[in-house]
Short mmCIF file of C-alpha atoms and ligand atoms in Angstrom, two decimals:
data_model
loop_
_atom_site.label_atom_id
_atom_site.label_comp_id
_atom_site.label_asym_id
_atom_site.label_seq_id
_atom_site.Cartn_x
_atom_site.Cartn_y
_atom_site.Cartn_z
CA UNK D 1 48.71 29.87 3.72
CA UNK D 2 51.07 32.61 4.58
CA UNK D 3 49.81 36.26 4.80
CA UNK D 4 51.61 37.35 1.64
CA UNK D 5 50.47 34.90 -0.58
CA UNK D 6 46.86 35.12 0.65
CA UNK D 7 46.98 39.04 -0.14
CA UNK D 8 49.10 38.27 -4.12
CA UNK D 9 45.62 35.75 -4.65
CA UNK D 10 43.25 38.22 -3.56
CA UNK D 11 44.86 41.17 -5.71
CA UNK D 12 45.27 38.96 -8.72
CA UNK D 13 41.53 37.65 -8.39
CA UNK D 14 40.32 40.69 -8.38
CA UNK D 15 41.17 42.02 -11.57
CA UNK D 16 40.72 38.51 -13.06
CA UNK D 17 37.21 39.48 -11.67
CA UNK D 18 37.21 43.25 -12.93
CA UNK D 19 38.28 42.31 -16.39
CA UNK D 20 35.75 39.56 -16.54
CA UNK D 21 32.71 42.18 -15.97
CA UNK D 22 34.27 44.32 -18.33
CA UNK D 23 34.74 42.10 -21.07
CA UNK D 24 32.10 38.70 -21.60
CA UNK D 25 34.55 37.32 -24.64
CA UNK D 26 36.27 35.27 -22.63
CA UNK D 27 36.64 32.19 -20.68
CA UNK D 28 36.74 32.50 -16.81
CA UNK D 29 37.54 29.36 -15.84
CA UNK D 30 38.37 26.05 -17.28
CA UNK D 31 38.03 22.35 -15.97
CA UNK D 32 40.80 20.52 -17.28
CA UNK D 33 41.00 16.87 -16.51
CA UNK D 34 44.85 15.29 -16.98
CA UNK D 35 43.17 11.91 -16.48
CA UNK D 36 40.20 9.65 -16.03
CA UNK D 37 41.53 7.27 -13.42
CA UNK D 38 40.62 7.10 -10.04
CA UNK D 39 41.48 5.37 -6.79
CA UNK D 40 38.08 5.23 -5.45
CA UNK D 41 34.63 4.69 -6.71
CA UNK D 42 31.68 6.86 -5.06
CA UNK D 43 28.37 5.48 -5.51
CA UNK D 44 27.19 8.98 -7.08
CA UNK D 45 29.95 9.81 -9.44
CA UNK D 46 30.40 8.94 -13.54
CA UNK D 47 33.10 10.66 -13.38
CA UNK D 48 36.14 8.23 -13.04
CA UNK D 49 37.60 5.10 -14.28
CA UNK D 50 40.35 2.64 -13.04
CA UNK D 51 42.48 1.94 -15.99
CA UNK D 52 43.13 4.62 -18.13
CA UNK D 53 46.60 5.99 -18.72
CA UNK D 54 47.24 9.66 -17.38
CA UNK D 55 47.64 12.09 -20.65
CA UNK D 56 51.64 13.24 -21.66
CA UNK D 57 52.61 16.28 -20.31
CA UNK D 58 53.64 18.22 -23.43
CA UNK D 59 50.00 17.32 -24.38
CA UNK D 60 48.79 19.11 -21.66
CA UNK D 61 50.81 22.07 -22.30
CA UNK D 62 49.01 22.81 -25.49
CA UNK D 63 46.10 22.43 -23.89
CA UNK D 64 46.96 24.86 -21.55
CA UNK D 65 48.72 27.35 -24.00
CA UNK D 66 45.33 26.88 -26.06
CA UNK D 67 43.10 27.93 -23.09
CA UNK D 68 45.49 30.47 -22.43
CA UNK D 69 45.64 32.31 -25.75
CA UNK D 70 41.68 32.42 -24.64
CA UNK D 71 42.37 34.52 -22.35
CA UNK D 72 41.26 31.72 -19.27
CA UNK D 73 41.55 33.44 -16.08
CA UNK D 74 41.52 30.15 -14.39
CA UNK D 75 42.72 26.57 -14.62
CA UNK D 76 41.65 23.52 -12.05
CA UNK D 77 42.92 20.53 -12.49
CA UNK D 78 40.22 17.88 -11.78
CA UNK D 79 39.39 14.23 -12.58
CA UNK D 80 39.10 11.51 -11.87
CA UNK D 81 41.99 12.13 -9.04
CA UNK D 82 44.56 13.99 -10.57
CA UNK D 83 47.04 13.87 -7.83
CA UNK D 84 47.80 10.30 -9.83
CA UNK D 85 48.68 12.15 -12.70
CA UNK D 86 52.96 11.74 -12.02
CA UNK D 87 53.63 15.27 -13.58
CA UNK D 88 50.91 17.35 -12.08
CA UNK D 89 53.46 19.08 -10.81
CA UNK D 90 54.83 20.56 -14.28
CA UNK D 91 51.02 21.10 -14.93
CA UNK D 92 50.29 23.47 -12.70
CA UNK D 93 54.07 25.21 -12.86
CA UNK D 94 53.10 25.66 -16.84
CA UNK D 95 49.22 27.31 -15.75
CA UNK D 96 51.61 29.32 -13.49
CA UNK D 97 53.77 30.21 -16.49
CA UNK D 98 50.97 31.09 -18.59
CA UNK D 99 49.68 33.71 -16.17
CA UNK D 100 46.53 31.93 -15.00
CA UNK D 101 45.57 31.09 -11.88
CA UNK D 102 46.06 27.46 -10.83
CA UNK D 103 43.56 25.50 -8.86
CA UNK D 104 43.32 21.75 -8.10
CA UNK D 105 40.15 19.48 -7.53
CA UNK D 106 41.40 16.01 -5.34
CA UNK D 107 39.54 13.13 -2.99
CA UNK D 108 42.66 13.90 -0.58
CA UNK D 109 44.30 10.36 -0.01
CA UNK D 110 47.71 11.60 -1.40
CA UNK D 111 48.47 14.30 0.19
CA UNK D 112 51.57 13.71 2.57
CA UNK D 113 53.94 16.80 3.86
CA UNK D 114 56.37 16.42 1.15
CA UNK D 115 53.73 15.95 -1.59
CA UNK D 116 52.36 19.29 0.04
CA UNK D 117 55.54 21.06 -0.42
CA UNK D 118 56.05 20.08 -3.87
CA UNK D 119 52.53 21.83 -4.74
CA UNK D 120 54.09 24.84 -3.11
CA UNK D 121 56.76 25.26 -5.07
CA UNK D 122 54.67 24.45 -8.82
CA UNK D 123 52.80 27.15 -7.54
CA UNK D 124 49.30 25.65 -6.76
CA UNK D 125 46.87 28.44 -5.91
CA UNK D 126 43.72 26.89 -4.89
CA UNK D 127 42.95 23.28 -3.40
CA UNK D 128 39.18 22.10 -3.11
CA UNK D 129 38.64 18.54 -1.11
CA UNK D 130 35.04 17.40 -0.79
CA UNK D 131 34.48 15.07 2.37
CA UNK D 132 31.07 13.37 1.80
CA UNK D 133 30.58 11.60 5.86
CA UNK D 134 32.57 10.66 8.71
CA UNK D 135 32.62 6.98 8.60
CA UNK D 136 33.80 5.67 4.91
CA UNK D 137 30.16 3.32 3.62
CA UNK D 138 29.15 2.18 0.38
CA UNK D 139 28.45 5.22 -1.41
CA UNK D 140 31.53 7.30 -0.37
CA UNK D 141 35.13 6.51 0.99
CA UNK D 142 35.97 10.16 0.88
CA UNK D 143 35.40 10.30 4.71
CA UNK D 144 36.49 12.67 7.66
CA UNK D 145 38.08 10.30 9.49
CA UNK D 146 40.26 8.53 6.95
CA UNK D 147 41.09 11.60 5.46
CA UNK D 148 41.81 13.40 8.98
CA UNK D 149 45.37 12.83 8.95
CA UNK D 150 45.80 14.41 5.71
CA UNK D 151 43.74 17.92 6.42
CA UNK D 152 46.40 18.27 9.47
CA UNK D 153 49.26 17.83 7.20
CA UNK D 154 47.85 20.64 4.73
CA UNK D 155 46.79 22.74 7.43
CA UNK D 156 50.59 22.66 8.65
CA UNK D 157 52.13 22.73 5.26
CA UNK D 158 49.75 23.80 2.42
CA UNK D 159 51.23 27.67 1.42
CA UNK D 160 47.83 27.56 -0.76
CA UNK D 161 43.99 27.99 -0.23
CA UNK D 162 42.27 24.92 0.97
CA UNK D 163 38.60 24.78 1.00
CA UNK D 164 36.87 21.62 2.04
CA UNK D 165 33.24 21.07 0.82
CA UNK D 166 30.87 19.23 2.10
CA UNK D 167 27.57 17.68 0.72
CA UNK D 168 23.95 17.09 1.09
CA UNK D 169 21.67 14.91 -0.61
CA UNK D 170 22.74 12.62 -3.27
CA UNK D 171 22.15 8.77 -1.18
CA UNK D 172 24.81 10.50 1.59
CA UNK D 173 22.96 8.19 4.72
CA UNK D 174 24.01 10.99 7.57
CA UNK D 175 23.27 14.71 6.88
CA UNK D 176 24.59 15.35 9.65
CA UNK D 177 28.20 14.17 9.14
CA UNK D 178 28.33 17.63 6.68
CA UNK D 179 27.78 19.34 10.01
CA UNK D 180 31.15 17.41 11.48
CA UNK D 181 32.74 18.15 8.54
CA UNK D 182 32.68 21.98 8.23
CA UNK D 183 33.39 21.98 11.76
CA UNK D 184 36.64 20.17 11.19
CA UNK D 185 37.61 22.46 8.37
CA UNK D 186 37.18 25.36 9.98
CA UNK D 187 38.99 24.42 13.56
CA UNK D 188 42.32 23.80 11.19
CA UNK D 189 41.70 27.21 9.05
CA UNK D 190 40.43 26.13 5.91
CA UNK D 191 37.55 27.53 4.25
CA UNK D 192 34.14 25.57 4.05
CA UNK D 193 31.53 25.41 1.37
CA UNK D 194 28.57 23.26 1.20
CA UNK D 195 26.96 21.36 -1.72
CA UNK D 196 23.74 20.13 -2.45
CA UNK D 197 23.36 17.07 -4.35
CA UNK D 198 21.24 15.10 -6.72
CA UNK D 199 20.29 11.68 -5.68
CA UNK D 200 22.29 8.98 -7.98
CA UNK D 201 19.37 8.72 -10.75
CA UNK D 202 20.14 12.55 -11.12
CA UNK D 203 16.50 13.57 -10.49
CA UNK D 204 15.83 16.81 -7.78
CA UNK D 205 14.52 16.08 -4.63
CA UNK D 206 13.57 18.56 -1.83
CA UNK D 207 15.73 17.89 1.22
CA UNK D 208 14.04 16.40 3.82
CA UNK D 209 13.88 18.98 7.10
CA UNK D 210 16.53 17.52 8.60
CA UNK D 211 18.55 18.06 5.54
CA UNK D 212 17.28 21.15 5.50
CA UNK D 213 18.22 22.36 8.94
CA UNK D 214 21.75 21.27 8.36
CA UNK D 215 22.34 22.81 5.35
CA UNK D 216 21.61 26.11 6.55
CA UNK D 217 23.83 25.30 9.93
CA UNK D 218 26.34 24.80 7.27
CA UNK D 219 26.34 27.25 4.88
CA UNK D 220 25.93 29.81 8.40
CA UNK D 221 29.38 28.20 9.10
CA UNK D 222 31.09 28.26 5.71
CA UNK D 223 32.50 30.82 3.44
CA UNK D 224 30.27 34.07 3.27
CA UNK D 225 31.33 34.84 -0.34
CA UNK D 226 30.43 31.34 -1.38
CA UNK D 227 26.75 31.77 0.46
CA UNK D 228 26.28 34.73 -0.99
CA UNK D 229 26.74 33.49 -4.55
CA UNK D 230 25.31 30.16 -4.26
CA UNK D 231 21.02 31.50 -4.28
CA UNK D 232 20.44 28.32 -6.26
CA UNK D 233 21.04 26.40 -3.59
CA UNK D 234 18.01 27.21 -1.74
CA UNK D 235 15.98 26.36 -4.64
CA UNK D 236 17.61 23.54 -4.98
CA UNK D 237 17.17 22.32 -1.72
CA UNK D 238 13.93 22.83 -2.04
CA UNK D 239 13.26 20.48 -5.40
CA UNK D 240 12.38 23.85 -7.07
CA UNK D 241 13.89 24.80 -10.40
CA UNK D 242 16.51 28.24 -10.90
CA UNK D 243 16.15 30.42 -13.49
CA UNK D 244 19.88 31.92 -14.56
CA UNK D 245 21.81 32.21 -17.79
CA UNK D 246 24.38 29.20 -17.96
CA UNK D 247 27.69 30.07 -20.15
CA UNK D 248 28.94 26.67 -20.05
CA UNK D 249 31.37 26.08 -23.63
CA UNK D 250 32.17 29.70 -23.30
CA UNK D 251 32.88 31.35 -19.62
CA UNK D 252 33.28 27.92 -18.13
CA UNK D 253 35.22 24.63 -20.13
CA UNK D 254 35.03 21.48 -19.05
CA UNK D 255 38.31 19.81 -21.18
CA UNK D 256 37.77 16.13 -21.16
CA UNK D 257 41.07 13.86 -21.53
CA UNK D 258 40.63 13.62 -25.07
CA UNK D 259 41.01 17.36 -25.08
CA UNK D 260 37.64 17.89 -26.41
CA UNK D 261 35.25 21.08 -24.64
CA UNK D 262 32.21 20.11 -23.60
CA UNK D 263 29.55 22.25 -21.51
CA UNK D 264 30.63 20.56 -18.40
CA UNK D 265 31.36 17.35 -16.76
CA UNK D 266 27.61 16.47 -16.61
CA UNK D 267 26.94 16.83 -20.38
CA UNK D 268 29.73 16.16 -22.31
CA UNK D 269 28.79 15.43 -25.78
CA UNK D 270 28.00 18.88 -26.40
CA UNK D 271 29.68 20.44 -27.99
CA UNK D 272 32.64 18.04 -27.88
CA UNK D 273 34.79 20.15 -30.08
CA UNK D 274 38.82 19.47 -29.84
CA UNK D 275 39.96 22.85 -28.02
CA UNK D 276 42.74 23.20 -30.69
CA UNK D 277 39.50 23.92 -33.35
CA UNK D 278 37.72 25.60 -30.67
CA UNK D 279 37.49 29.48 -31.96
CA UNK D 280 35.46 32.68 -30.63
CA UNK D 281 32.65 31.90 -32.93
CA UNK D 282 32.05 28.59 -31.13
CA UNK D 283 32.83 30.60 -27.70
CA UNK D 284 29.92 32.86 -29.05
CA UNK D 285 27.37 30.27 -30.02
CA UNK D 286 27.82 28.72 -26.18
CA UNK D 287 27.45 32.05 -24.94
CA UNK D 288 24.28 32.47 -26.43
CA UNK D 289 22.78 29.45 -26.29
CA UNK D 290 20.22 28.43 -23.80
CA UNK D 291 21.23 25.08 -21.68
CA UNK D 292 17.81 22.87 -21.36
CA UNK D 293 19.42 21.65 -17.76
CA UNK D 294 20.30 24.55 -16.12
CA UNK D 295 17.02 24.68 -13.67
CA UNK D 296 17.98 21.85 -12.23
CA UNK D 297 21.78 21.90 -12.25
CA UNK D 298 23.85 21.79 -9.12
CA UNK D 299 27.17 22.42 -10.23
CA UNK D 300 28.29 25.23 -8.55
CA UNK D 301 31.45 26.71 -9.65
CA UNK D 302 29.32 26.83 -12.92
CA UNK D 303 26.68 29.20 -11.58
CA UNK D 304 29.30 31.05 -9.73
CA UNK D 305 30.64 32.35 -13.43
CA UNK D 306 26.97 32.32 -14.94
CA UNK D 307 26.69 35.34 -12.06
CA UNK D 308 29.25 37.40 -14.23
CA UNK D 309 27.00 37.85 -16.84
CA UNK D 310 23.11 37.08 -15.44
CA UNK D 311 22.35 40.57 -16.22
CA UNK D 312 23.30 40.46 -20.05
CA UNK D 313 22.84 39.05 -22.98
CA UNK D 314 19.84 36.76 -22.79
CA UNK D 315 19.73 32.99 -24.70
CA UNK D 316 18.12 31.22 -27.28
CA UNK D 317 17.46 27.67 -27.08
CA UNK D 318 19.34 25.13 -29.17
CA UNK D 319 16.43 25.45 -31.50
CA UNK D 320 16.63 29.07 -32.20
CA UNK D 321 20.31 29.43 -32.76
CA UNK D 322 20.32 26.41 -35.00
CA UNK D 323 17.20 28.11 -37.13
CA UNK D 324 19.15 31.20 -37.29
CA UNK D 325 21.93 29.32 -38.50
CA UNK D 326 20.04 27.76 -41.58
CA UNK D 327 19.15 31.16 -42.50
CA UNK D 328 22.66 31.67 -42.80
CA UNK D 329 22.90 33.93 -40.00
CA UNK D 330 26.42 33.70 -38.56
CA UNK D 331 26.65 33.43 -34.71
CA UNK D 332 28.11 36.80 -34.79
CA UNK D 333 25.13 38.68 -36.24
CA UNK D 334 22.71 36.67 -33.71
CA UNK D 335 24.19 38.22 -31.37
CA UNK D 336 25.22 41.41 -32.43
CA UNK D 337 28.65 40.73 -31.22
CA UNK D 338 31.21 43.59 -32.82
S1 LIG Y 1 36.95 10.56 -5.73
FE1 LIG Y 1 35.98 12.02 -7.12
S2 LIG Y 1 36.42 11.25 -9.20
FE2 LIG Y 1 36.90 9.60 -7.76
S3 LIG Y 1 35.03 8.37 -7.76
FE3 LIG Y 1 34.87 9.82 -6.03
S4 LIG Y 1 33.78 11.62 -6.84
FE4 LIG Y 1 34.48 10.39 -8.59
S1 LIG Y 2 23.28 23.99 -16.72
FE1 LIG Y 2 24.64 22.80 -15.42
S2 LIG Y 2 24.47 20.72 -16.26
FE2 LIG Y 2 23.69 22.12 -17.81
S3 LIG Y 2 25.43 22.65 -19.09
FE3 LIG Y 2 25.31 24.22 -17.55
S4 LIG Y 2 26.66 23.49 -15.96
FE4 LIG Y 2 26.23 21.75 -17.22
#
């Protein structure tokens, strides 16, 4: 990433980061998925499919003018893989447009140097790839050394932020590969972050001590801002629960194909509103409303916004805000909101 660009991100983030301690009424950033299918299959993921049809463009655009007349400070494109989408480029020129910034969630296997270049010029500001082992097995073909080739293209041609992530946990047979990983990232420049993940029938396990030992060489090696706002992991690597204020459906979207907001990718059903309906009262009910998963939850970018607001406004449960609601309470009054 050249020196310039790196210094317009880091101005423009933060006072997308001033603006969003100053103000809690609106969303800070939005998951926005273009389309379900996926080339691979990871043994851990519901995330994907392999036939569905990537969504039009112009219907993307509302979505995007919608989350921007939100005030979203920033868009990622995720999936499925959305480098299949054919006019992700136009995507993430419009987020551009629209004066948010633009990030981009992908497995990796597309990238070539002119594909690169092409994100350049739409304007993509942030790319995350996570890299789950070194050898491709069973549970995960997003591997070091088929996607080796790739990193050194983006390394020589990416004029955007590339962070590779690597994970723990979750059935991954050799903790030890997220040690090879981050080492790899960081000899080509790119940032590193580390995840930790629940094993496939989504209960929390402690890491074993090996696990342990190399999460910690990891995160030592990785991005310092990242460690410094990711606490929960060490909870969560120890099979203990966090206590923190999730503002999932309000600071964070997760914008499903169908265009509907749920919490995030993990529990979408609620409140599976279509974003076009989706007002500040609804913003204000997620705000304020207590997530029953969030001990347990792993999902990081997630927590990262939830550390905006921690030390405000505490929830209600479900049960609360829905009591308050039969009293014909409106979500404004139970929170005091202006
Ligand atoms: S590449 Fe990503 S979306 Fe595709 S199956 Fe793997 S984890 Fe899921
Ligand atoms: S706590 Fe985690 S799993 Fe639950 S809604 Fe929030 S982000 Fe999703």
């Amino acid at each position: 990433m050249k020196k310039t660009t790196f210094v317009k991100l880091k101005m423009r983030e933060a006072s997308f980061i001033s603006r969003a301690l100053l103000s809690s009424r609106h969303p800070v950033l939005a998951h926005l998925i273009p389309m379900r299918r996926c080339n691979l299959a990871c043994g851990y993921c519901n995330e994907y499919d392999h036939t569905s049809k990537p969504i039009d463009l112009d219907v993307i655009k509302n979505r995007l003018d919608k989350l921007a007349s939100l005030g979203t400070s920033i868009v990622t494109i995720s999936g499925g893989e959305p480098m299949m989408h054919p006019e992700l480029d136009q995507i993430i020129h419009h987020i551009r447009q629209r004066g948010m910034i633009a990030g981009l969630i992908s497995n990796g296997y597309y990238f070539t140097p002119e594909r690169i270049k092409r994100l350049n010029k739409a304007g993509l500001e942030y790319l995350q790839i996570s890299i789950d082992n070194v050898e491709p097995d069973e549970v995960s073909r997003k591997s070091l050394r088929v996607l080796d080739k790739k990193l050194r293209y983006l390394s020589e041609y990416a004029d955007f932020h590339v962070n590779i992530n690597s994970v723990i946990g979750g059935g991954i047979k050799n903790p030890e590969d997220a040690l090879a990983v981050a080492k790899r990232a960081a000899e080509l420049g790119f940032s590193t972050t580390v995840g930790v993940i629940h094993d496939n029938d989504g209960t929390l396990k402690p890491l074993s001590k090996k696990e342990k030992d190399i999460f910690q060489q990891v995160k030592k090696m990785g991005n310092k801002d990242h460690a410094r706002l990711n606490w929960f992991q060490d909870s969560i690597a120890e099979g203990k629960a966090y206590n923190w204020r999730c503002r999932a459906g309000a600071r964070y979207l997760y914008i499903c194909e169908e265009g509907l907001v749920h919490w995030c990718s993990q529990q979408r059903g609620y409140p599976g509103i279509p974003l076009e309906q989706y007002t500040m009262e609804d913003f204000d009910r997620e705000y304020k409303t207590e997530k029953w998963c969030a001990p347990t939850c792993t999902l990081q970018c997630v927590h990262q916004v939830g550390i905006l607001d921690n030390w405000r406004d505490p929830q209600k449960t479900p049960a609360q805000m829905a009591e308050e609601q039969k009293n014909g309470k409106s979500v404004g009054e139970m929170i005091g909101a202006d």
